[in-house]
PDB file of N, CA and C in Angstrom:
ATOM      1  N   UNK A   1      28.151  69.582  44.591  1.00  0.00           N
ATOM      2  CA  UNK A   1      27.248  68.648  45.212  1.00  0.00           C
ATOM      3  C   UNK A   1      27.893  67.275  45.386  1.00  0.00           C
ATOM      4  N   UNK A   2      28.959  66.945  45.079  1.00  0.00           N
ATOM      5  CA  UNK A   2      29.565  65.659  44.357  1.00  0.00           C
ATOM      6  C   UNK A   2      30.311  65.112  46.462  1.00  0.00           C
ATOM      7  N   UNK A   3      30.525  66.538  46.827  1.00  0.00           N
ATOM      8  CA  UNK A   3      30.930  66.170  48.089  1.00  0.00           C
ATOM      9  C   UNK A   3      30.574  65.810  48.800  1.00  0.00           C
ATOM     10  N   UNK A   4      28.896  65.503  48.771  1.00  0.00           N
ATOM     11  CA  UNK A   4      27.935  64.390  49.419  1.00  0.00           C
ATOM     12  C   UNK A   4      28.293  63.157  49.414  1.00  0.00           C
ATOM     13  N   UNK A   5      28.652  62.363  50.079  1.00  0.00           N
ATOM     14  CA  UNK A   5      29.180  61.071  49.985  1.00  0.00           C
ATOM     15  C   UNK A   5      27.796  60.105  48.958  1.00  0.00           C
ATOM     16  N   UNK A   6      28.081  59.394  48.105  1.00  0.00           N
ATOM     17  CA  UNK A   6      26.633  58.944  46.725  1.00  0.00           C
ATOM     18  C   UNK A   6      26.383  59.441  46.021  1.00  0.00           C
ATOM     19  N   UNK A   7      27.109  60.728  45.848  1.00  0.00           N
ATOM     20  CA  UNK A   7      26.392  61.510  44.979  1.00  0.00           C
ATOM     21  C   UNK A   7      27.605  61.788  44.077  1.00  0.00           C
ATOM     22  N   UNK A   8      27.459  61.756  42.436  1.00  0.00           N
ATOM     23  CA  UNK A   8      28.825  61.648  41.509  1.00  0.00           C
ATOM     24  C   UNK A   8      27.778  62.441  40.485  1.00  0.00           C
ATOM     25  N   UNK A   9      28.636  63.024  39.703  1.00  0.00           N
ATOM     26  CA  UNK A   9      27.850  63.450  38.386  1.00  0.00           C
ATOM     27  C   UNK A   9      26.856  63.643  37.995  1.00  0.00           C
ATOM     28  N   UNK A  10      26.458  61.991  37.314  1.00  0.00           N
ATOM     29  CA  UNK A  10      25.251  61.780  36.802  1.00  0.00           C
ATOM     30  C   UNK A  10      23.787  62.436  38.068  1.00  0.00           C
ATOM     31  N   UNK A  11      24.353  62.288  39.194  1.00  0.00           N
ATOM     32  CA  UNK A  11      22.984  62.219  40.632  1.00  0.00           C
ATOM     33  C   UNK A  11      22.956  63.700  40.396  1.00  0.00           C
ATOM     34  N   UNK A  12      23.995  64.468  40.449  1.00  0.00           N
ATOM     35  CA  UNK A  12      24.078  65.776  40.521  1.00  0.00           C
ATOM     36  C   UNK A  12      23.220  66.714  39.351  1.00  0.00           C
ATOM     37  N   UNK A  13      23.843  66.321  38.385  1.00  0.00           N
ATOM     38  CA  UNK A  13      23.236  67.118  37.446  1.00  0.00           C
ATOM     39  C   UNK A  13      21.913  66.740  36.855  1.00  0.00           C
ATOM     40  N   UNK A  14      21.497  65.643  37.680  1.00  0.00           N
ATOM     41  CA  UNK A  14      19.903  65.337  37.778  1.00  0.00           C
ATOM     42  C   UNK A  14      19.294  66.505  38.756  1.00  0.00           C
ATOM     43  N   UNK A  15      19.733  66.425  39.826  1.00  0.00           N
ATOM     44  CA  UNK A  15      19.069  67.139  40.944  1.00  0.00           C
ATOM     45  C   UNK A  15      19.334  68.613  40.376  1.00  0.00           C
ATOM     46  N   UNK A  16      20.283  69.193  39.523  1.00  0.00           N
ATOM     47  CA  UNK A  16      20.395  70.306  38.936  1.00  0.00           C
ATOM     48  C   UNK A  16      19.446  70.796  37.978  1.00  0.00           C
ATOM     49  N   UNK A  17      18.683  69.541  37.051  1.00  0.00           N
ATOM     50  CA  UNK A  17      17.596  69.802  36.879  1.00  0.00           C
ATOM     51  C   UNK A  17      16.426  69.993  37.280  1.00  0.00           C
ATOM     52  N   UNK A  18      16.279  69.224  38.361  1.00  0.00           N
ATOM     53  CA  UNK A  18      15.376  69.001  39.495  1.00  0.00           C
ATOM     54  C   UNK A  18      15.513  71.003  40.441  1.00  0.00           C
ATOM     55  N   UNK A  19      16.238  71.946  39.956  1.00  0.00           N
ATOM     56  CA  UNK A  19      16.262  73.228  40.988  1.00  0.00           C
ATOM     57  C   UNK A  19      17.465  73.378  42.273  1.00  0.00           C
ATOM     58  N   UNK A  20      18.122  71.880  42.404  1.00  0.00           N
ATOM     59  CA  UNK A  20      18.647  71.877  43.625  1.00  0.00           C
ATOM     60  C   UNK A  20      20.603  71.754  42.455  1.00  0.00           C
ATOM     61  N   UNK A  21      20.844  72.823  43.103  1.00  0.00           N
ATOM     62  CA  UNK A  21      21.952  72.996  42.072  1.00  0.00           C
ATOM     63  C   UNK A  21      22.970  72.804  43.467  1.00  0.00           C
ATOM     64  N   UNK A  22      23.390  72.632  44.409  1.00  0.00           N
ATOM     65  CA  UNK A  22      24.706  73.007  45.285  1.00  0.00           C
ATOM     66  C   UNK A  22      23.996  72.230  46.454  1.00  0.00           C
ATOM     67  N   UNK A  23      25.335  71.575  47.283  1.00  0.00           N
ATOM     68  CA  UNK A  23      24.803  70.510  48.669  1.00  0.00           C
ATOM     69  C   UNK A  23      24.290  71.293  49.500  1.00  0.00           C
ATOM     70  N   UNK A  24      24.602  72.170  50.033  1.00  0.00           N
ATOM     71  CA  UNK A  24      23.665  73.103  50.662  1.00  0.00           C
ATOM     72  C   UNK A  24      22.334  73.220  51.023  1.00  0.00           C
ATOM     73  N   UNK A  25      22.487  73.470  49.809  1.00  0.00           N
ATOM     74  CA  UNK A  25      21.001  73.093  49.344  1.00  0.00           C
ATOM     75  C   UNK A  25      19.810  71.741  49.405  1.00  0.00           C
ATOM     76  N   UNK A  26      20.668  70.871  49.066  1.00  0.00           N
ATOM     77  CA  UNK A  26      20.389  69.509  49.078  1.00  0.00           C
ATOM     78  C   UNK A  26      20.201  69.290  50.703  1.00  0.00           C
ATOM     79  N   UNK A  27      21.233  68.982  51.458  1.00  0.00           N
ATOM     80  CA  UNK A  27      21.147  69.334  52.354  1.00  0.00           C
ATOM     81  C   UNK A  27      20.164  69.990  53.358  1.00  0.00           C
ATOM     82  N   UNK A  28      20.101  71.242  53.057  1.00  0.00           N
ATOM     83  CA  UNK A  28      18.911  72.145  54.066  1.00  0.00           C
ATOM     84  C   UNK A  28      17.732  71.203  54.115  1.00  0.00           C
ATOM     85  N   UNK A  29      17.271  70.787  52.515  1.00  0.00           N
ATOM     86  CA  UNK A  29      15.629  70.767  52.306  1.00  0.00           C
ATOM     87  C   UNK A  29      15.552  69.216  52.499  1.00  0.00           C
ATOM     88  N   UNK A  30      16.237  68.215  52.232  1.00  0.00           N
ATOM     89  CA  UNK A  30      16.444  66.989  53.021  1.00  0.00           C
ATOM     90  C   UNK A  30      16.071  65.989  51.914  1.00  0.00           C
ATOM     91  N   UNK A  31      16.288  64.614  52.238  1.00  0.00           N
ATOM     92  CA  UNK A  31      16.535  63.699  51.273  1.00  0.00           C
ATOM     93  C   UNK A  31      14.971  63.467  50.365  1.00  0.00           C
ATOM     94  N   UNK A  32      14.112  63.631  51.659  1.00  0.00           N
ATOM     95  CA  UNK A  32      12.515  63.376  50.862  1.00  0.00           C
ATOM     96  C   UNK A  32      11.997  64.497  49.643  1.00  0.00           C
ATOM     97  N   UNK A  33      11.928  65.884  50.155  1.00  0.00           N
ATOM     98  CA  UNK A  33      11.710  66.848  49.542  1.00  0.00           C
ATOM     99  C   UNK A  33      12.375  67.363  48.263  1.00  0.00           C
ATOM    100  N   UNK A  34      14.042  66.879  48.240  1.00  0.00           N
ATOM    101  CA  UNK A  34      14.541  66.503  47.087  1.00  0.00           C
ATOM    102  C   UNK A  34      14.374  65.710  46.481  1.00  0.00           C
ATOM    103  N   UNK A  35      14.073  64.547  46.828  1.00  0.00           N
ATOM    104  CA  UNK A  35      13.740  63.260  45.942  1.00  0.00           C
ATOM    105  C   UNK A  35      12.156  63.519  45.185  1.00  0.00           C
ATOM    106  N   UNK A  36      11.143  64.395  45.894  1.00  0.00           N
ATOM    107  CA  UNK A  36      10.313  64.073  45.308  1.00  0.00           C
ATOM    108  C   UNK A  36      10.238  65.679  43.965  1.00  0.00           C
ATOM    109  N   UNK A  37      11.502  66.842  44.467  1.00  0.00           N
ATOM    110  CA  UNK A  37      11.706  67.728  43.208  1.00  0.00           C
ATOM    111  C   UNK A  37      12.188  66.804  42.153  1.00  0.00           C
ATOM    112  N   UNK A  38      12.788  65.782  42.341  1.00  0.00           N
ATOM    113  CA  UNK A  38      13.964  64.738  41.609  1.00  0.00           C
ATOM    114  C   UNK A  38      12.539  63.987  40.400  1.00  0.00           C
ATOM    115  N   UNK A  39      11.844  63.930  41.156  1.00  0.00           N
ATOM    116  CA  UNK A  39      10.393  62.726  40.872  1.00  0.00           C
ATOM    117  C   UNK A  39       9.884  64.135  39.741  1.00  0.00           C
ATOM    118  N   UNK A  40       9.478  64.848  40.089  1.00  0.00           N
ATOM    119  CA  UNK A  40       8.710  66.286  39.471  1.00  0.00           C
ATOM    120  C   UNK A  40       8.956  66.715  38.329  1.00  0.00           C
ATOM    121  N   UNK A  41      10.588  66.680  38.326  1.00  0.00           N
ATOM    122  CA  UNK A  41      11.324  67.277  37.140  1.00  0.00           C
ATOM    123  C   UNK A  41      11.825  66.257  36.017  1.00  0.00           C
ATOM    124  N   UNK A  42      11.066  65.249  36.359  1.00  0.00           N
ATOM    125  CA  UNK A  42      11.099  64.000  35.087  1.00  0.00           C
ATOM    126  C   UNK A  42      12.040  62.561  35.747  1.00  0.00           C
ATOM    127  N   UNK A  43      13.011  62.886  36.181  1.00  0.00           N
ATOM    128  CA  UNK A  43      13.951  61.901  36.534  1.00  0.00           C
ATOM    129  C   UNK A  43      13.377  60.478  37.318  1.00  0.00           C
ATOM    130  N   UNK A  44      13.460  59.558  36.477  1.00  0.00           N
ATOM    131  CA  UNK A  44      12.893  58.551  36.741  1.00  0.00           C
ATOM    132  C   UNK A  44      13.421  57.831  38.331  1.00  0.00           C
ATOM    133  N   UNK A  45      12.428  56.837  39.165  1.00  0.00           N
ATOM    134  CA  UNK A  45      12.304  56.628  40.375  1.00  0.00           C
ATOM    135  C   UNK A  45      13.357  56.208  40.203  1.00  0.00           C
ATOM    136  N   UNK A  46      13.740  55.548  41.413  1.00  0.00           N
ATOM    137  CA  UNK A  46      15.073  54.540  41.889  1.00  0.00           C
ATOM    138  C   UNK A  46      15.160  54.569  43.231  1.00  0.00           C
ATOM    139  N   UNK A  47      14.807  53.435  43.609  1.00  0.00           N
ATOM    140  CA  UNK A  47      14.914  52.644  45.265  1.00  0.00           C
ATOM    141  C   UNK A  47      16.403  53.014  45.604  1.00  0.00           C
ATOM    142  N   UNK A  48      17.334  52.700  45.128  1.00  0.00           N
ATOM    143  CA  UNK A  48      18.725  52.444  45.743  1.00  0.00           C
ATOM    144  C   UNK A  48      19.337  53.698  45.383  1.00  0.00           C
ATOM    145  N   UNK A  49      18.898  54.362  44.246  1.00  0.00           N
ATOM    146  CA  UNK A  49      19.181  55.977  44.557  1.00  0.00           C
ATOM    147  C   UNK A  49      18.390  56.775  45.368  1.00  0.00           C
ATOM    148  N   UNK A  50      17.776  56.550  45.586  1.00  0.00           N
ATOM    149  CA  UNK A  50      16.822  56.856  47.076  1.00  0.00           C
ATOM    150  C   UNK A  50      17.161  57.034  48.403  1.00  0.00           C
ATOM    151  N   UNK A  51      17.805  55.536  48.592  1.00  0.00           N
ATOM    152  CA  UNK A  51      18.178  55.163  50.053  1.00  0.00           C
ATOM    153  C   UNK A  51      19.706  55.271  50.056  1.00  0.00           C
ATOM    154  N   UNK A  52      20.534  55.603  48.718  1.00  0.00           N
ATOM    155  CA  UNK A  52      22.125  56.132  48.528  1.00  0.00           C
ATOM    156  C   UNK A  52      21.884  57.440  48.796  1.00  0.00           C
ATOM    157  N   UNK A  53      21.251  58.591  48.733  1.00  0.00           N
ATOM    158  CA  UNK A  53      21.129  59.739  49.048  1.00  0.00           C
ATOM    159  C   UNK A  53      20.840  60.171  50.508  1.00  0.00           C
ATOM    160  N   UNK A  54      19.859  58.958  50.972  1.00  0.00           N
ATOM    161  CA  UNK A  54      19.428  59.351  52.208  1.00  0.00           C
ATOM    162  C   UNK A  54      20.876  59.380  53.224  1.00  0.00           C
ATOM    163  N   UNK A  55      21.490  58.017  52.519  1.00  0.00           N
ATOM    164  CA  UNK A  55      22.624  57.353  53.304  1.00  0.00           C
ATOM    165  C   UNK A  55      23.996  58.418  53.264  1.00  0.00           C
ATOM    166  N   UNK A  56      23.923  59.578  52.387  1.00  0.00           N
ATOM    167  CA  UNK A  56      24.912  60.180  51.743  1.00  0.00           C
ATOM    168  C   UNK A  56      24.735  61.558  52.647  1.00  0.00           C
ATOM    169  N   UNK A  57      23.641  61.934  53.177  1.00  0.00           N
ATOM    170  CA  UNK A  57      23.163  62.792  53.951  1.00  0.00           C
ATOM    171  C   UNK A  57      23.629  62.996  55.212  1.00  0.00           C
ATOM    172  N   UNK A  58      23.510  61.341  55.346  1.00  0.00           N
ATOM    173  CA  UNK A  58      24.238  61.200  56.553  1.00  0.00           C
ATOM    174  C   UNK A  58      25.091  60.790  56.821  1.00  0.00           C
ATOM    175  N   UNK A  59      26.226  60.982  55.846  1.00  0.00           N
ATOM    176  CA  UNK A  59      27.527  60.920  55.521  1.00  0.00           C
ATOM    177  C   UNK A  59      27.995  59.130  55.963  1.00  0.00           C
ATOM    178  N   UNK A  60      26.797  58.597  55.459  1.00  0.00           N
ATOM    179  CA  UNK A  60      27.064  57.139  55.467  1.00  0.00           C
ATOM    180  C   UNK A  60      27.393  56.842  53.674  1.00  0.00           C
ATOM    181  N   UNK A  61      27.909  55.021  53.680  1.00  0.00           N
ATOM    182  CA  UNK A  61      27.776  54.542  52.436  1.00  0.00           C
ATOM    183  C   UNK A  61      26.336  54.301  52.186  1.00  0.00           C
ATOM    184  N   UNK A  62      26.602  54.093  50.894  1.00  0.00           N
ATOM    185  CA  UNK A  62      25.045  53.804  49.940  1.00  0.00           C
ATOM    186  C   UNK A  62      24.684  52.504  50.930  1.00  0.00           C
ATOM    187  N   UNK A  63      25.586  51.059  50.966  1.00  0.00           N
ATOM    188  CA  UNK A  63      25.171  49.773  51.122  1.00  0.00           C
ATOM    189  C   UNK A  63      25.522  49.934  52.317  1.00  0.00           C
ATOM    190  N   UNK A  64      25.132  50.851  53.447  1.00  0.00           N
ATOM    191  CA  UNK A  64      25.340  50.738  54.884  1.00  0.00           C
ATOM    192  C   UNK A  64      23.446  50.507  55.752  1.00  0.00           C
ATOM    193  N   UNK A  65      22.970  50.432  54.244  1.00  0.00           N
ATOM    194  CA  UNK A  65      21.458  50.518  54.650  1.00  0.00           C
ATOM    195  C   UNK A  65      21.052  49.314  54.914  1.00  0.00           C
ATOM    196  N   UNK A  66      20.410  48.697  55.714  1.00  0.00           N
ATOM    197  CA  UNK A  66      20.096  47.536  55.885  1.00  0.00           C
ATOM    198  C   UNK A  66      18.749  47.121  56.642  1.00  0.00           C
ATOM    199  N   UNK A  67      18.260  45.471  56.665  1.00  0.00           N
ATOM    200  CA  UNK A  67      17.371  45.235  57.658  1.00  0.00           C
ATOM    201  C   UNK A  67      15.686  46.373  58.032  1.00  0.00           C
ATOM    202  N   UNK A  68      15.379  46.479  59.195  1.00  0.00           N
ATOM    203  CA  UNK A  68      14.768  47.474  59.061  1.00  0.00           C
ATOM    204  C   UNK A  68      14.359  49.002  58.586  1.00  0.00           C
ATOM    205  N   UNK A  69      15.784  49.168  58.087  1.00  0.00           N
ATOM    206  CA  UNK A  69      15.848  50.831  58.066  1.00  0.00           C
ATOM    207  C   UNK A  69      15.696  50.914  56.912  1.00  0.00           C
ATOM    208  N   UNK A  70      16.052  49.662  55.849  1.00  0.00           N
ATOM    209  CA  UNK A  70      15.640  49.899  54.471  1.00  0.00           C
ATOM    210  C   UNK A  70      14.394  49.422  54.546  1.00  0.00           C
ATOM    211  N   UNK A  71      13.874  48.856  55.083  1.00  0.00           N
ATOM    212  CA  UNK A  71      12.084  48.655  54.635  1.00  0.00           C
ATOM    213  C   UNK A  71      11.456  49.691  55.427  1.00  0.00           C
ATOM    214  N   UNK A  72      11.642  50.400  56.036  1.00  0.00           N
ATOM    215  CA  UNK A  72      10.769  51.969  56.542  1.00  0.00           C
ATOM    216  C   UNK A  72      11.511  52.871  54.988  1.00  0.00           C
ATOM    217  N   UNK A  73      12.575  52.829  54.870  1.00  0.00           N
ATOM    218  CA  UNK A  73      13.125  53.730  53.853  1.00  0.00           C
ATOM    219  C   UNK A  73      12.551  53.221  52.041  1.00  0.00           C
ATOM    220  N   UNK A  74      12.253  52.033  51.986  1.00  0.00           N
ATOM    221  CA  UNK A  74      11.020  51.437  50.887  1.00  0.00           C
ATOM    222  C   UNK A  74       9.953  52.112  51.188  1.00  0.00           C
ATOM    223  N   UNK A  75       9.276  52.149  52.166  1.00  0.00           N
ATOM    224  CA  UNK A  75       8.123  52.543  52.528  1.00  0.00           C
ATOM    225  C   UNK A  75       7.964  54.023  51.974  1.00  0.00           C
ATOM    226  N   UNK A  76       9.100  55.218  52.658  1.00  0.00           N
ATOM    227  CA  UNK A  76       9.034  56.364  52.202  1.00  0.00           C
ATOM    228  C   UNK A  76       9.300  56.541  50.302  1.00  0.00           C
ATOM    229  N   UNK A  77      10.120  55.908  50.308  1.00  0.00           N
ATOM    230  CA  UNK A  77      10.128  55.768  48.986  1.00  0.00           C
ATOM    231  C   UNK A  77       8.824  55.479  48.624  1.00  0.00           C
ATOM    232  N   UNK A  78       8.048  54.400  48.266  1.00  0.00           N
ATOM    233  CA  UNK A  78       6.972  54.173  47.724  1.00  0.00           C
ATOM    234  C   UNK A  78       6.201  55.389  47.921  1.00  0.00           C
ATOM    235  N   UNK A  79       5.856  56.229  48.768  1.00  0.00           N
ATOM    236  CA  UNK A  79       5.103  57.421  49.629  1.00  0.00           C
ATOM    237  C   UNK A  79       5.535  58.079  48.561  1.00  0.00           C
ATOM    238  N   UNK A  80       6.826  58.694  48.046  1.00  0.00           N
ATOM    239  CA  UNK A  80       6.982  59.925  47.141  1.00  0.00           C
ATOM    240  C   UNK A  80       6.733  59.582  46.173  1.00  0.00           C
ATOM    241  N   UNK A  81       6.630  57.923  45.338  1.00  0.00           N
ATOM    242  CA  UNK A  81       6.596  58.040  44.066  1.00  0.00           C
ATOM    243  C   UNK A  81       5.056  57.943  44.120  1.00  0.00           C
ATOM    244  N   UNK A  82       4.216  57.581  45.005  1.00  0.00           N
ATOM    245  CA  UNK A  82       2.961  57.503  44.572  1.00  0.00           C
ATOM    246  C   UNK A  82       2.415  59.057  45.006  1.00  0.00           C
ATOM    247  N   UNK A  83       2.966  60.068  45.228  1.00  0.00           N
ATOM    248  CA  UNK A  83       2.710  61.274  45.475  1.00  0.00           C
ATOM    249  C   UNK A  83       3.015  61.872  43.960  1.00  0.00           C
ATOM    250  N   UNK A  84       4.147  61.606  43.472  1.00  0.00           N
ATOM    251  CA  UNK A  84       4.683  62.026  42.452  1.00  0.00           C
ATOM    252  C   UNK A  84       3.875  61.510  40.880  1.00  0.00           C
ATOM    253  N   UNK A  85       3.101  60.664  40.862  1.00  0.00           N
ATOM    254  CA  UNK A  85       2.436  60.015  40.167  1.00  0.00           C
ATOM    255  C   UNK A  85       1.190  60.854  39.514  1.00  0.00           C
ATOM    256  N   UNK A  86       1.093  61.287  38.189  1.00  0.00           N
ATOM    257  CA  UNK A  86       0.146  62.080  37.326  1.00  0.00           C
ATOM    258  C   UNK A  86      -1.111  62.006  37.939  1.00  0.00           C
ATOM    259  N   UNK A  87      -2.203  62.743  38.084  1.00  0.00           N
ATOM    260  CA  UNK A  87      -3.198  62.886  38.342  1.00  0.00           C
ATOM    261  C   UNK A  87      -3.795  61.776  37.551  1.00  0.00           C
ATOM    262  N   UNK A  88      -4.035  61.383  36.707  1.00  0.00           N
ATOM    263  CA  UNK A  88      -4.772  60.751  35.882  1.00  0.00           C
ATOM    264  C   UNK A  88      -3.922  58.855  36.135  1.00  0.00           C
ATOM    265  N   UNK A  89      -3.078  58.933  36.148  1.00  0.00           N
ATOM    266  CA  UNK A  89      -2.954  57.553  36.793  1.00  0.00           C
ATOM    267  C   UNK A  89      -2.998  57.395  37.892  1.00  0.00           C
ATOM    268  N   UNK A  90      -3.478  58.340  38.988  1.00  0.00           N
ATOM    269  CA  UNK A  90      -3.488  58.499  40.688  1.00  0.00           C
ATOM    270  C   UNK A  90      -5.284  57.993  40.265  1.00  0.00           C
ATOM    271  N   UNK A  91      -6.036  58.659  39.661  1.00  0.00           N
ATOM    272  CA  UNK A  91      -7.572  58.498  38.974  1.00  0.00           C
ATOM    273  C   UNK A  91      -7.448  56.721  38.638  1.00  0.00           C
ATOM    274  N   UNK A  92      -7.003  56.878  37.713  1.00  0.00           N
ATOM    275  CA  UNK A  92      -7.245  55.514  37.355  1.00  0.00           C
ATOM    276  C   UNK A  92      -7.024  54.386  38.451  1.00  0.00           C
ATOM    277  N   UNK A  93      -5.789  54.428  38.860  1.00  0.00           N
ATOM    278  CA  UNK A  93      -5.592  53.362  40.212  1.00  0.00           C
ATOM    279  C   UNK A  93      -6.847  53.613  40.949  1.00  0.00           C
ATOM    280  N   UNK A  94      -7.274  54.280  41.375  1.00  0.00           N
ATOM    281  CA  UNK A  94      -8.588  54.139  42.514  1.00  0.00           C
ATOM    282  C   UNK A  94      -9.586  53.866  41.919  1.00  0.00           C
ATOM    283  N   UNK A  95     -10.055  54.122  40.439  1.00  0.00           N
ATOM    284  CA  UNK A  95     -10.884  53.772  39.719  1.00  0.00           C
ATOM    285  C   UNK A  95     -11.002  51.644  40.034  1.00  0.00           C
ATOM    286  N   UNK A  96      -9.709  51.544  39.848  1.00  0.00           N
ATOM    287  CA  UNK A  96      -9.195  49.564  39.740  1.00  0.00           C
ATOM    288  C   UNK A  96      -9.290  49.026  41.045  1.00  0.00           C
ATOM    289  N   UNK A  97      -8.745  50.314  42.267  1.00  0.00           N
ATOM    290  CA  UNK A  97      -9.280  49.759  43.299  1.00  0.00           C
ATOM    291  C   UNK A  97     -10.676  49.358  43.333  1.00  0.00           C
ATOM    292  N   UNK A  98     -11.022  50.300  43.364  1.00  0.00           N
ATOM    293  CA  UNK A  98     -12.443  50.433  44.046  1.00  0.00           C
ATOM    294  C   UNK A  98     -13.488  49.675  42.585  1.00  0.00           C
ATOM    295  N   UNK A  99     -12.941  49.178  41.995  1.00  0.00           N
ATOM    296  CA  UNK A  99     -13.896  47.767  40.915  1.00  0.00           C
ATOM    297  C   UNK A  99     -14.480  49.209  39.812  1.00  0.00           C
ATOM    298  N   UNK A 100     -14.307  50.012  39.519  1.00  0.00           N
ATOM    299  CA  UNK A 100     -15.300  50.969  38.049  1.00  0.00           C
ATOM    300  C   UNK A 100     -14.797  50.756  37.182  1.00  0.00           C
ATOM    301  N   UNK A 101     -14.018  50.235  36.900  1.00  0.00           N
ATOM    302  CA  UNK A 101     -12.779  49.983  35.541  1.00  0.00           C
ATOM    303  C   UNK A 101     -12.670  48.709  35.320  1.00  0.00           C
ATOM    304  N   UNK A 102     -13.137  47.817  33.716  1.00  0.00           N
ATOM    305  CA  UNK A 102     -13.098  46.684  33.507  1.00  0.00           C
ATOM    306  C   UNK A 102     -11.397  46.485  33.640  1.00  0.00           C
ATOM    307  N   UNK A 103     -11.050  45.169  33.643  1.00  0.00           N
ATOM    308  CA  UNK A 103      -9.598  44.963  33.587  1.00  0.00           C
ATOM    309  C   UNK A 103      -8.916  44.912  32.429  1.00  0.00           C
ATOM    310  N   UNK A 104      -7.924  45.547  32.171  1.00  0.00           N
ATOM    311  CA  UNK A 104      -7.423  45.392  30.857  1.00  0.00           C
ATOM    312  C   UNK A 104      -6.644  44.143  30.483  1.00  0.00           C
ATOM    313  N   UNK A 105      -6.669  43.847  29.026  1.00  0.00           N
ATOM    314  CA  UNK A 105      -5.925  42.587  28.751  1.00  0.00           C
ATOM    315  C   UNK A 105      -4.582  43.178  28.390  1.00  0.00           C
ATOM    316  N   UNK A 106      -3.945  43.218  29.151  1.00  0.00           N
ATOM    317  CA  UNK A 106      -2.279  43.145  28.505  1.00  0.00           C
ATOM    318  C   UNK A 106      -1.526  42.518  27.805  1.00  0.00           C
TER     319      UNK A 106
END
């Protein structure tokens, strides 16, 4: 997997936990659908490993992202992690939206 341009070791044998063991693979099913097996299988978020994968896909550098394409690519990002987000804190946030939940003191 390492022959993805962003992708070294540590990314790899995350996504190896995540089910996606070989670029191929990675590859076929695409940067979102992996990222959010990536989200599933514990591996904590990351913006710039996010948009280094997307960028690696497309056989660009990580820091070739810029201007608009990283704030649509924030955007998707935000989209998987709040997809990826436990039922019960997906509950609670709408609970805080929508005023049913006193505010907590932190």
């Amino acid at each position: 997997m390492t022959e993805i341009p962003n992708i070294g070791p540590a990314t790899a044998a995350a996504f190896a936990r995540a089910g996606i063991d070989d670029a191929d693979r990675l590859a076929a099913i695409g940067a979102d659908a992996a990222y959010a097996l990536w989200l599933a299988a514990g591996n904590a978020p990351h913006f710039i490993g996010y948009y280094a994968l997307v960028m690696g896909l497309q056989g660009r550098p990580w820091n070739d992202c810029r201007g608009a394409e990283k704030v649509a690519l924030r955007a998707r990002f935000d989209a998987l992690k709040e997809n990826a987000a436990s039922p019960r804190a997906l509950f609670e946030r709408r609970l805080d939206e929508i005023g049913l939940r006193a505010p907590r003191a932190d």
